[in-house]
Tab-separated table of C-alpha atoms in Angstrom:
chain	number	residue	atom	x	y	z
A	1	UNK	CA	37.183	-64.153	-58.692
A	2	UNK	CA	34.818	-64.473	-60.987
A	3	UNK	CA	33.232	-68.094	-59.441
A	4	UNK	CA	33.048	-67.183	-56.261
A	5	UNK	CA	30.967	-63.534	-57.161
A	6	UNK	CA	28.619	-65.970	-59.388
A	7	UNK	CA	28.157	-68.438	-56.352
A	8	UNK	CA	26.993	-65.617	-54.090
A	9	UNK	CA	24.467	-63.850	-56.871
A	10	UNK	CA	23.199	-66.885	-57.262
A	11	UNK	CA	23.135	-69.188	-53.495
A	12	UNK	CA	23.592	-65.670	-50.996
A	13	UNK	CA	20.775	-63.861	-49.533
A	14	UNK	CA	20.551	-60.266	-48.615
A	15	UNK	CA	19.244	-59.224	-45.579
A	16	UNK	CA	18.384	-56.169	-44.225
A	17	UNK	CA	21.199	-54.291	-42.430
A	18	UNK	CA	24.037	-54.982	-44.677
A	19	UNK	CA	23.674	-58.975	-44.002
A	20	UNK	CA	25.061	-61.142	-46.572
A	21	UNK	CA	23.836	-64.672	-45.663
A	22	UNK	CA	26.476	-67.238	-47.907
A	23	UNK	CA	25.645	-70.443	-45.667
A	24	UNK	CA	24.947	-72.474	-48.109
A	25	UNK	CA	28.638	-72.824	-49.335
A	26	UNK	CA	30.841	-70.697	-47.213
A	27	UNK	CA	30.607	-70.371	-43.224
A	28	UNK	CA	27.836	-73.251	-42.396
A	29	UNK	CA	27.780	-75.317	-45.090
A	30	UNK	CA	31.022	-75.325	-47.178
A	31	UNK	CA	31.792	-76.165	-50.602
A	32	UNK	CA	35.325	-77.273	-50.196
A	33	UNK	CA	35.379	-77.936	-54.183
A	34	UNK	CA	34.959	-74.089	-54.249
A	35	UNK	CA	37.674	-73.827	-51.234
A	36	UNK	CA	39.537	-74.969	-53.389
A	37	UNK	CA	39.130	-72.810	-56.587
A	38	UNK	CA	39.831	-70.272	-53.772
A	39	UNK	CA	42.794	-71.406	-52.458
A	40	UNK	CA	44.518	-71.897	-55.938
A	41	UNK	CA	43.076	-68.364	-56.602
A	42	UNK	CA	44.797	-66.782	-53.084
A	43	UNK	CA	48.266	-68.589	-54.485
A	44	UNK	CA	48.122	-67.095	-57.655
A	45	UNK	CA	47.852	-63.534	-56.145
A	46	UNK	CA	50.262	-64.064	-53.360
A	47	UNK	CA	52.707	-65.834	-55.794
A	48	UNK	CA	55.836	-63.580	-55.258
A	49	UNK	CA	55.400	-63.554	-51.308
A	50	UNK	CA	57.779	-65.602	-48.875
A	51	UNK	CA	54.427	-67.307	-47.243
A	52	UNK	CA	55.806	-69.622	-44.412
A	53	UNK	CA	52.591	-69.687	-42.261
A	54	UNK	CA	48.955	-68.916	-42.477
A	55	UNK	CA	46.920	-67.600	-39.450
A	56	UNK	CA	42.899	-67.375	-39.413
A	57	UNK	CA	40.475	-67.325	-36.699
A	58	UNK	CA	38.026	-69.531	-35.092
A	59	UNK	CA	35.356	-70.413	-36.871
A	60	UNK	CA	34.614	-69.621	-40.588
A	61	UNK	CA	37.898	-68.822	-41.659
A	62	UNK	CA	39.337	-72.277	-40.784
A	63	UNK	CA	38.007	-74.202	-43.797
A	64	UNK	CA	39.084	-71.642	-45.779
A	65	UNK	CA	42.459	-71.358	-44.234
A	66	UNK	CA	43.264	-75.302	-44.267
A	67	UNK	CA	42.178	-76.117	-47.733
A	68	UNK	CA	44.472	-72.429	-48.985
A	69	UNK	CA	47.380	-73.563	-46.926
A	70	UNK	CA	47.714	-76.890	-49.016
A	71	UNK	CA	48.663	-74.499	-52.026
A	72	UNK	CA	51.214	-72.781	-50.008
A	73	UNK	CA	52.330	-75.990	-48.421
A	74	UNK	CA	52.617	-74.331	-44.897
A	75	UNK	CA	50.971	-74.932	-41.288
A	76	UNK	CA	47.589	-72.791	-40.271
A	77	UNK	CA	47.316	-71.371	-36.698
A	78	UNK	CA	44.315	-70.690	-35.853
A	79	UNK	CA	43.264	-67.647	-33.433
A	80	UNK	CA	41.105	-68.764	-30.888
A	81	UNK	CA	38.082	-66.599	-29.122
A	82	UNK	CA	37.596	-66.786	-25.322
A	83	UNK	CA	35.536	-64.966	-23.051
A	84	UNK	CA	37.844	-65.491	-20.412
A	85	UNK	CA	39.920	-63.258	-18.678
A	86	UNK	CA	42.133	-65.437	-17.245
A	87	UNK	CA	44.968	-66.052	-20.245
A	88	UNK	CA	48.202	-67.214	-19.315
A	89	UNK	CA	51.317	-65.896	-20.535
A	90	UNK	CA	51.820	-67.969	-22.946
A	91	UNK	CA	49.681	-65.984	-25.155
A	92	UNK	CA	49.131	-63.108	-27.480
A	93	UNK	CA	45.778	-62.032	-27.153
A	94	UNK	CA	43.817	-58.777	-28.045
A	95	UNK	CA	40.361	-57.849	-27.303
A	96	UNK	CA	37.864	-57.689	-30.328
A	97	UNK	CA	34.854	-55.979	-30.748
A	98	UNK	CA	32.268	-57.741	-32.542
A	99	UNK	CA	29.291	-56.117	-34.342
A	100	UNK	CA	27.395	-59.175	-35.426
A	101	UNK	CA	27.654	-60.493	-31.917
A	102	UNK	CA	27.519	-57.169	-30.374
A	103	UNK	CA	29.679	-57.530	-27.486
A	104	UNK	CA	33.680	-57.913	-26.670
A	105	UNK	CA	36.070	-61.459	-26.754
A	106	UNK	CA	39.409	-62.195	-26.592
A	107	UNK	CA	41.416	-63.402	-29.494
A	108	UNK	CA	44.498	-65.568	-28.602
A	109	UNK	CA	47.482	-67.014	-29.847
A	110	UNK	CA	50.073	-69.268	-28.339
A	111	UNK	CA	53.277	-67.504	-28.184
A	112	UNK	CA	54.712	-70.986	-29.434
A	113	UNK	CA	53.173	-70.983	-32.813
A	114	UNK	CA	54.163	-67.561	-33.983
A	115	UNK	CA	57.120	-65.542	-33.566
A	116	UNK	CA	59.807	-63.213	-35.372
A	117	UNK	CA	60.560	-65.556	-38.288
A	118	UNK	CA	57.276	-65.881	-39.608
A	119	UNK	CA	56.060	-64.289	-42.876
A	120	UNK	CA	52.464	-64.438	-42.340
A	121	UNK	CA	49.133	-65.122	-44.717
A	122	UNK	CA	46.251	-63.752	-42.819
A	123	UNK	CA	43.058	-65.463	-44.193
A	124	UNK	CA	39.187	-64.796	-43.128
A	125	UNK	CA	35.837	-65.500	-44.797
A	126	UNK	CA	34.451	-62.150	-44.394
A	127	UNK	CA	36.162	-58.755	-44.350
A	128	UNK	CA	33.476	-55.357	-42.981
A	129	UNK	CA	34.917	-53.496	-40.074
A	130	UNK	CA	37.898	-54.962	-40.161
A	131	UNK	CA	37.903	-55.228	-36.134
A	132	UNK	CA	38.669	-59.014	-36.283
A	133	UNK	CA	41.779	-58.445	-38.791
A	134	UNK	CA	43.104	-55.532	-37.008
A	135	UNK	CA	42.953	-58.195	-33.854
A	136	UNK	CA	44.738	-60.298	-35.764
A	137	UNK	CA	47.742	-57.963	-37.793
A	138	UNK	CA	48.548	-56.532	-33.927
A	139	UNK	CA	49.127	-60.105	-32.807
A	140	UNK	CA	51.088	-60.682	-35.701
A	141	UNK	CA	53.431	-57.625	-35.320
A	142	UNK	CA	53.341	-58.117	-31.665
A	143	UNK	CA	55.591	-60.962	-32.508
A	144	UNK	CA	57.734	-59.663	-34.509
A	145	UNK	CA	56.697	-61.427	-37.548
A	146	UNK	CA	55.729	-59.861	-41.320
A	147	UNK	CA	52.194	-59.336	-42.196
A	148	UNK	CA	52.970	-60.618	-45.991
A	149	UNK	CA	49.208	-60.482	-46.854
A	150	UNK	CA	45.665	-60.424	-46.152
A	151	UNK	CA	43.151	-62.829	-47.435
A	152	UNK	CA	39.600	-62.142	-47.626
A	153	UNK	CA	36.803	-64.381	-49.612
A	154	UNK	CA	33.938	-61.416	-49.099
A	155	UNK	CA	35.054	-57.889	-48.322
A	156	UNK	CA	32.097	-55.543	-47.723
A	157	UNK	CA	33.388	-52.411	-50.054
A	158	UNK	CA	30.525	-50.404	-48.494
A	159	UNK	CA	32.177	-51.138	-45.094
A	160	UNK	CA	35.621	-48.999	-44.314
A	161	UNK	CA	37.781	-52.184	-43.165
A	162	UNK	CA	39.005	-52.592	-47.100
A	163	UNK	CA	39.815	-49.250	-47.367
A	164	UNK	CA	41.249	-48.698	-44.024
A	165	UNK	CA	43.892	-51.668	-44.686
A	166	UNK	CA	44.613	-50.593	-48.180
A	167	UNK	CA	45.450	-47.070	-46.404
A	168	UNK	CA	47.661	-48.651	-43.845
A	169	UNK	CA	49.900	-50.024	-46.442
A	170	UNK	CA	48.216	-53.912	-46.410
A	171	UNK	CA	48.578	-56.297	-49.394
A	172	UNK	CA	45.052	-57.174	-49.185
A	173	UNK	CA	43.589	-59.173	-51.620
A	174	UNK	CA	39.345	-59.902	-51.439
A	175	UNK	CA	38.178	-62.397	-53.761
A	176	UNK	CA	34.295	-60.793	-53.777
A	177	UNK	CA	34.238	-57.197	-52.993
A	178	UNK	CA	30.349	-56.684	-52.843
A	179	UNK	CA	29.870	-52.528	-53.662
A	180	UNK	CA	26.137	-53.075	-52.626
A	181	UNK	CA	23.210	-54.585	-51.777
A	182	UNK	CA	19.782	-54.050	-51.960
A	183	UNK	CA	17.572	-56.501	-49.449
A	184	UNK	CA	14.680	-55.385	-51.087
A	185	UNK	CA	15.402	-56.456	-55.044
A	186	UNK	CA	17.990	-58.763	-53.413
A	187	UNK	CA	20.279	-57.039	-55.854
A	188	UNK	CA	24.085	-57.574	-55.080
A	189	UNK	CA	26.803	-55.341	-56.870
A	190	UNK	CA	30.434	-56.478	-57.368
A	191	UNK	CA	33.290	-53.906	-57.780
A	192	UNK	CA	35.201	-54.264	-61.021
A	193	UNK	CA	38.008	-55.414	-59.925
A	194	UNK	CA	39.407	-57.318	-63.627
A	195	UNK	CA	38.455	-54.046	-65.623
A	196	UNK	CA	40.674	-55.616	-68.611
A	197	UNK	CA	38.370	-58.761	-68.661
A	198	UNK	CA	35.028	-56.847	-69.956
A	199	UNK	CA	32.880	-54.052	-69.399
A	200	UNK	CA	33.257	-52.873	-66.159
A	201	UNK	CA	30.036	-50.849	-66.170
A	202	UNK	CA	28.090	-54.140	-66.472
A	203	UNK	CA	30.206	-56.900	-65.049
A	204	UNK	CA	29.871	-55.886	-61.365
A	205	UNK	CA	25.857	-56.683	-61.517
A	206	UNK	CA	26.598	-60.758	-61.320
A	207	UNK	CA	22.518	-61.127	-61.093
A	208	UNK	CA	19.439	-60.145	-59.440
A	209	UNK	CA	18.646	-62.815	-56.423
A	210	UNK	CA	15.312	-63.156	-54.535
A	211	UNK	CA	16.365	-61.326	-50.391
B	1	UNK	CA	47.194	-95.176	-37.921
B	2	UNK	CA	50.692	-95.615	-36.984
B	3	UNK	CA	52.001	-91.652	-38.566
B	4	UNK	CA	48.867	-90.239	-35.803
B	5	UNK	CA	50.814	-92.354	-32.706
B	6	UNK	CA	54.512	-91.196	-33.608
B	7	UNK	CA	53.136	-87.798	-33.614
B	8	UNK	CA	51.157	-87.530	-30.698
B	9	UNK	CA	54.013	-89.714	-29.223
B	10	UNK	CA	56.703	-86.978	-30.236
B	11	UNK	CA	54.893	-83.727	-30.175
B	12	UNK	CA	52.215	-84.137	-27.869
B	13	UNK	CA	52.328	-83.014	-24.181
B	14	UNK	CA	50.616	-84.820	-21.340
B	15	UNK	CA	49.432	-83.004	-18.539
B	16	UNK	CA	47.232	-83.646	-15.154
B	17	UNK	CA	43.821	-85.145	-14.675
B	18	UNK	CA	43.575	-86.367	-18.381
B	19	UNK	CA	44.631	-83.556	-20.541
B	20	UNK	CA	46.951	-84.150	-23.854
B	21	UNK	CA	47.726	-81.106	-25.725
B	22	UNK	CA	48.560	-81.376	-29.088
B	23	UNK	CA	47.909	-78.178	-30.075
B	24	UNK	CA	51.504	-78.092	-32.004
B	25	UNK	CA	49.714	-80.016	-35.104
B	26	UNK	CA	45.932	-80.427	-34.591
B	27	UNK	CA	43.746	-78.508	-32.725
B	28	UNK	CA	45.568	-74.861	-32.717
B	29	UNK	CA	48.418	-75.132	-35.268
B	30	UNK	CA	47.033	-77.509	-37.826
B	31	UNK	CA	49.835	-79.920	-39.694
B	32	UNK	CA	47.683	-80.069	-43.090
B	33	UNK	CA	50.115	-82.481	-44.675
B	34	UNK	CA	49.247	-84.636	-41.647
B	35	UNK	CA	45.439	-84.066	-42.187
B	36	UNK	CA	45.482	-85.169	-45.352
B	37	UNK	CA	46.730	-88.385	-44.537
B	38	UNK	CA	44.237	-88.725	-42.096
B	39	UNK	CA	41.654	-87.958	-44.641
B	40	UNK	CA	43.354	-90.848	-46.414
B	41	UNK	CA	42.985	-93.063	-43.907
B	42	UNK	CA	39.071	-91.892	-43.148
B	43	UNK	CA	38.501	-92.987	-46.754
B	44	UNK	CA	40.424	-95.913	-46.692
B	45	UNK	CA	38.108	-96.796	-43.325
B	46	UNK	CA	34.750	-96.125	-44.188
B	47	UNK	CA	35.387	-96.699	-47.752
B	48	UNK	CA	32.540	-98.790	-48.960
B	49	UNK	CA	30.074	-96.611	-47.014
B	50	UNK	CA	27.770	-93.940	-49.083
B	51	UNK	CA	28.986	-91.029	-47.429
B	52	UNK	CA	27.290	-87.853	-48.847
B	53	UNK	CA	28.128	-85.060	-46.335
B	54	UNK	CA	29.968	-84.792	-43.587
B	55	UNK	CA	29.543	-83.085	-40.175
B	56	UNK	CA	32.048	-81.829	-37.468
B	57	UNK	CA	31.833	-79.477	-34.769
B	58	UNK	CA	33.357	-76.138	-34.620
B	59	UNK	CA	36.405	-75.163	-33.854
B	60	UNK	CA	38.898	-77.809	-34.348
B	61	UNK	CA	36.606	-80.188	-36.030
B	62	UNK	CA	36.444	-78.007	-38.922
B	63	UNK	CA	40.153	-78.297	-40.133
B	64	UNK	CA	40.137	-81.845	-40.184
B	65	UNK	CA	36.931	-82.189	-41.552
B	66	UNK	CA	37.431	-80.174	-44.685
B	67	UNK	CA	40.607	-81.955	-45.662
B	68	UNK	CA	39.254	-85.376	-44.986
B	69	UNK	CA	36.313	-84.096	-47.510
B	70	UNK	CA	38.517	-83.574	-50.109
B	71	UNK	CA	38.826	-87.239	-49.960
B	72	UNK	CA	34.895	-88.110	-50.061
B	73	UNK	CA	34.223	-85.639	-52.395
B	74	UNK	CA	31.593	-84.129	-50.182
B	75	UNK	CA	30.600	-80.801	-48.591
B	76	UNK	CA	31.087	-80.203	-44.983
B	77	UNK	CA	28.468	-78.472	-42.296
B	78	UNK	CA	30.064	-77.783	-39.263
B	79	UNK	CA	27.569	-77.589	-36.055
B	80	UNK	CA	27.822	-73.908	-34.355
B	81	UNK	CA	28.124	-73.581	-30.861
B	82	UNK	CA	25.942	-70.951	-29.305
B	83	UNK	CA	25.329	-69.763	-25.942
B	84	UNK	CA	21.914	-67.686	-26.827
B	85	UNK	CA	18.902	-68.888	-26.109
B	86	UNK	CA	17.151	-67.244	-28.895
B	87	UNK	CA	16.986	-69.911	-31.723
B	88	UNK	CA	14.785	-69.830	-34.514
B	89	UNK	CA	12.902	-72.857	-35.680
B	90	UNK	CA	15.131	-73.564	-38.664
B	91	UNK	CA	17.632	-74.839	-36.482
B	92	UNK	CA	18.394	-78.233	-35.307
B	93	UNK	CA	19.434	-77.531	-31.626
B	94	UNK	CA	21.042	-79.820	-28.749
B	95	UNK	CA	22.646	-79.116	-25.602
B	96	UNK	CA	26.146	-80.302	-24.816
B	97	UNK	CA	28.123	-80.518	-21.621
B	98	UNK	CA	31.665	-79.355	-22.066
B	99	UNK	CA	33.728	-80.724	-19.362
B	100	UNK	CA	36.357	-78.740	-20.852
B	101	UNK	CA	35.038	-75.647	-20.416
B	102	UNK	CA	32.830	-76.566	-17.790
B	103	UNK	CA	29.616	-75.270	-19.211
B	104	UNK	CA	26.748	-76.100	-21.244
B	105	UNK	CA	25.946	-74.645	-24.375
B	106	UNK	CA	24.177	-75.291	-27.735
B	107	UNK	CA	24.757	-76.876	-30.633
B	108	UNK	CA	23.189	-75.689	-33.757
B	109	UNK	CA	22.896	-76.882	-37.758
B	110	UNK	CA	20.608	-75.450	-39.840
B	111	UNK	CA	17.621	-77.505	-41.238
B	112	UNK	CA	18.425	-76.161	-44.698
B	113	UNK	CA	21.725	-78.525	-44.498
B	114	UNK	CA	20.881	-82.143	-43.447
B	115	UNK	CA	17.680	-84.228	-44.084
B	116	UNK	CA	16.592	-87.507	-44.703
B	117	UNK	CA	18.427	-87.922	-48.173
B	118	UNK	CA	22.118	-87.588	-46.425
B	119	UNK	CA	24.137	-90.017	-45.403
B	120	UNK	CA	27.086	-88.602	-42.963
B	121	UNK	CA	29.921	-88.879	-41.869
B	122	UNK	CA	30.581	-87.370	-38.233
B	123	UNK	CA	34.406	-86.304	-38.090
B	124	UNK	CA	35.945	-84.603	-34.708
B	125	UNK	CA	39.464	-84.252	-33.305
B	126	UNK	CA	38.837	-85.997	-29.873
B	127	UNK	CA	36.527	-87.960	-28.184
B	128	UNK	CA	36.607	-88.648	-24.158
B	129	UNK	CA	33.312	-88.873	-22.674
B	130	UNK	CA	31.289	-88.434	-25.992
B	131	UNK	CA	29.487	-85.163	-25.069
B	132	UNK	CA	29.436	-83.699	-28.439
B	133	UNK	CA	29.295	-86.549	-30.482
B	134	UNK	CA	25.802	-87.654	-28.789
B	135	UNK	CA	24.963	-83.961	-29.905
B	136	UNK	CA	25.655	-84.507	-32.900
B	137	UNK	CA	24.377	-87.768	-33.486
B	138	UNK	CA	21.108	-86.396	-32.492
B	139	UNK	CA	20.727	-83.854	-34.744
B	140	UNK	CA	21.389	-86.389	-37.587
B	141	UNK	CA	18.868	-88.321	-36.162
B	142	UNK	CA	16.028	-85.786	-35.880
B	143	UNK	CA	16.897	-85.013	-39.321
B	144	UNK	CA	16.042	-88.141	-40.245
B	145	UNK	CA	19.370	-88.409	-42.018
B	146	UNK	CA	21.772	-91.634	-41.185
B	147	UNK	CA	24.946	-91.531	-39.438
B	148	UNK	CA	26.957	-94.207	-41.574
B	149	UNK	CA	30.289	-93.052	-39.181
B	150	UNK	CA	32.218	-91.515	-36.947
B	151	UNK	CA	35.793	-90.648	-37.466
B	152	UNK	CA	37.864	-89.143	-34.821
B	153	UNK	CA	41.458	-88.006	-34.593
B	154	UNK	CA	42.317	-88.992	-30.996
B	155	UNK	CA	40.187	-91.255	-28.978
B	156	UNK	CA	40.768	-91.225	-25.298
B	157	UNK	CA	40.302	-94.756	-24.640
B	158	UNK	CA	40.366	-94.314	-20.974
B	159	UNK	CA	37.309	-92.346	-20.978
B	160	UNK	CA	34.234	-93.922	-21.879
B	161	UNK	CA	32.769	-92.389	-24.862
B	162	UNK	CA	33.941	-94.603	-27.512
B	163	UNK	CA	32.655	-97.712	-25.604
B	164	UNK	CA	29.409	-96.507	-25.405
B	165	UNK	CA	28.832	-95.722	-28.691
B	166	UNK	CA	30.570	-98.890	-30.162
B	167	UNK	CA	27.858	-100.458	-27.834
B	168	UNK	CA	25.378	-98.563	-29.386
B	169	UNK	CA	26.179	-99.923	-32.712
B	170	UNK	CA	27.736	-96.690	-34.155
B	171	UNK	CA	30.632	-97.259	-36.659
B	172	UNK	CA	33.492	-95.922	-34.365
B	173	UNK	CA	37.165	-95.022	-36.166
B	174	UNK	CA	39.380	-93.557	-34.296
B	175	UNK	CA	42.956	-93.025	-35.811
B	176	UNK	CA	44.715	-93.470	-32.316
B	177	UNK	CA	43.438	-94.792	-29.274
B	178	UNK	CA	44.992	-93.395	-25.790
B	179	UNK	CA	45.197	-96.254	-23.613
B	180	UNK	CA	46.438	-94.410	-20.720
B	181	UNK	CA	48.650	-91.944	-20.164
B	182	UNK	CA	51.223	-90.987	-17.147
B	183	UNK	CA	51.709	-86.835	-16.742
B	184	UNK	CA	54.296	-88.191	-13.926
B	185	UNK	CA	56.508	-89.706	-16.492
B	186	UNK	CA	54.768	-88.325	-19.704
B	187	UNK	CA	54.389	-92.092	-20.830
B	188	UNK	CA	51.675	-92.472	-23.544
B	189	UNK	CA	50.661	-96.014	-24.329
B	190	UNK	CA	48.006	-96.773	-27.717
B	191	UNK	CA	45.455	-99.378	-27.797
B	192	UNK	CA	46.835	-101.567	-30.695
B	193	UNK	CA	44.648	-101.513	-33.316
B	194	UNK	CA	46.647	-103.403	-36.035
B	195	UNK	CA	47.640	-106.962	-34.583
B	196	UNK	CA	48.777	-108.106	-37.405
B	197	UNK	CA	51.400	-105.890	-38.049
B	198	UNK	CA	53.388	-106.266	-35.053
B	199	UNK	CA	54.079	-107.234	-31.212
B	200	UNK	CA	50.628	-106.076	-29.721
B	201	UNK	CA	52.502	-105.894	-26.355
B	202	UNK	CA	55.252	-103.301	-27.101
B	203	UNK	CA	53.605	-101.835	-30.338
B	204	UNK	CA	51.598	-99.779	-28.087
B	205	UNK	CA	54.355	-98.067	-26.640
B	206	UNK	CA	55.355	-95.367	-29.324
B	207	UNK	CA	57.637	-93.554	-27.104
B	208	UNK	CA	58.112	-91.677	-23.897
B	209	UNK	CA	57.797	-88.267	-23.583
B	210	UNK	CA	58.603	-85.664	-21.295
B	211	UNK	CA	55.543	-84.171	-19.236
C-alpha cells in the first residue's frame, strides 16, 4: 500500500536493532484518516473471504482492528495480555513470548466470543517474529474456528514470521513489508510487492529519512 | 443515550461488590456499529467545543476512541500503561491506582504528541472512582494543553469519580449513568439524564436482568 510505505519513509524512525519507531501515526499516536485508507485497503484484499469476525490484540492493533472491521461490518474481539496465572476456564489463553518486552504473558480469550462458527480476520500493527500471531492462530483453531486471513500494517521481511506463515499455508496479507533498514542513513527498503505498477528495482526505496 | 442503557440493560451482566461486565459489546468484543453511534452522540455533546485531538487510555479506551474520532476528525494518542520504572524524559508520566487490578502502575504519553496548541478530548469506557482520568487529566495539564472534555461510555454513578470532577469544573459526558445496581436480582437502574423525554421515575429502569 503505497500510502502507508510513503507515511513511514517519511514520519518513521530507524533505530538501531531492527526498531522501526511509527508513533507518530500508528501505535501512539494514530492517524485514523490513514486507518482508514487501511481498512478499505485490508477489504479489498480479503474481498472473496467469508469474514464474520475480526480478532486483534491488546494494544496497537485495536485501532487498527475497529476502524478495518467497519469495512467488513463485523464485531472485533480483542485478545487481552495478563500476567496472571490464575485464568478461569472460561478462557483460551496461550503463553507469548515477547522480544521487545523480553519476558513471557498470557494472551486470553473468552471462550464466549469465539467458537466453531467463526471465520476469522486476524489483524495486528506489526508483524516480526510472528510469536504474538502464532498466539493468536492457536487460539483461533483451538476453537474450532477458520483462520480466513492475517492482517498486518508493517511486516518486518528481514524477520522470519512472514515467511514462516506464508509456509504454513496463511493468507497473509502486510500492507508495508520493510526488506531493510539502515539506522545509520535511516534508509528504509520496501519489497516490491505491485511489480506491475513500476519499476520494481526502484520503487521499494520510498526515501531516505534522518534515524 | 437511550441505545447505551437498552444494551447494557440486555447484554450486560452484574456481578458482586460493583462489577458490570459488558465485555459482550465494549470492552472485549467491541459492537463497532454501536461505537459509532456513540461517536455520534460524543459529537453531538461536545459539539461546539474546538476539539483537536483526543486522548484515551489503553486497552479498551482505544476502540472507542478511534471511532468516536472519525466523528471529530481528529487523531487519537492513547496513554500506555507501563510497569517499568525506567522512563525517559520525553515522556509525560503519572501514576494510577487500579482498583481493578489492584496495583499501581504508570501512565505514559509522549511529549512529541500533546502541547500547549491542543485542545482534547479525554474519551474512556468507564469511570468509577476516577483513577485514570485524574491521570490523564494531568498529563494534559503539564502539557499545558486544555482538556475541553471528557466522554465516557459507562459512568458508575455510585462511585464517586464523576462527582468530583463535575465539581472540579471538568465537562463530564457520560452516555449512561449506573445509578445502582443489584447482583442479587441483576436489577440495573440509570440516572435519567433526559427529563424531557419521559417519566424520570420509571425511565430509569431499562430492564431487569438476570445476575
Amino acid at each position: 500500500m503505497k500510502l502507508l510505505e510513503e507515511r513511514i519513509a517519511r514520519d518513521g524512525v530507524v533505530k538501531a536493532e531492527g526498531v522501526l519507531k511509527v508513533d507518530s501515526f500508528l501505535n501512539h499516536q494514530m492517524d485514523i484518516d490513514l486507518f482508514n485508507e487501511m481498512g478499505a485497503e485490508f477489504k479489498r484484499l480479503f474481498a472473496d473471504a467469508p469474514i464474520n469476525k475480526i480478532l486483534t490484540i491488546e494494544a496497537s492493533g485495536i485501532g487498527i482492528a475497529a476502524i478495518a472491521a467497519q469495512h467488513f461490518g463485523v464485531p472485533v474481539v480483542f485478545a487481552k495480555k495478563s500476567q496472571s496465572i490464575n485464568l478461569d476456564g472460561d478462557m483460551y489463553s496461550t503463553r507469548i513470548q515477547s522480544f521487545t518486552h523480553g519476558k513471557v504473558f498470557n494472551v486470553i480469550v473468552s471462550k464466549k466470543f469465539i467458537g466453531p462458527d467463526d471465520r476469522v480476520l486476524i489483524i495486528d500493527d506489526f508483524l516480526a517474529n510472528g510469536c504474538a500471531l502464532d498466539g493468536l492462530i492457536e487460539i483461533v483453531e483451538s476453537a474450532g474456528a477458520a483462520v480466513e486471513g492475517i492482517g498486518i500494517a508493517i511486516e518486518k521481511g528481514f524477520q522470519p514470521g512472514g515467511k514462516n506463515l506464508r509456509e504454513r499455508g496463511y493468507r497473509l496479507e502486510s500492507l508495508a513489508i520493510v526488506e531493510s533498514m539502515d539506522p545509520g542513513t535511516g534508509t528504509l527498503t520496501f519489497r516490491d510487492q505491485w511489480p506491475s505498477e513500476g519499476d520494481a528495482q526502484v520503487f521499494g526505496v520510498v526515501e531516505t529519512i534522518e534515524a
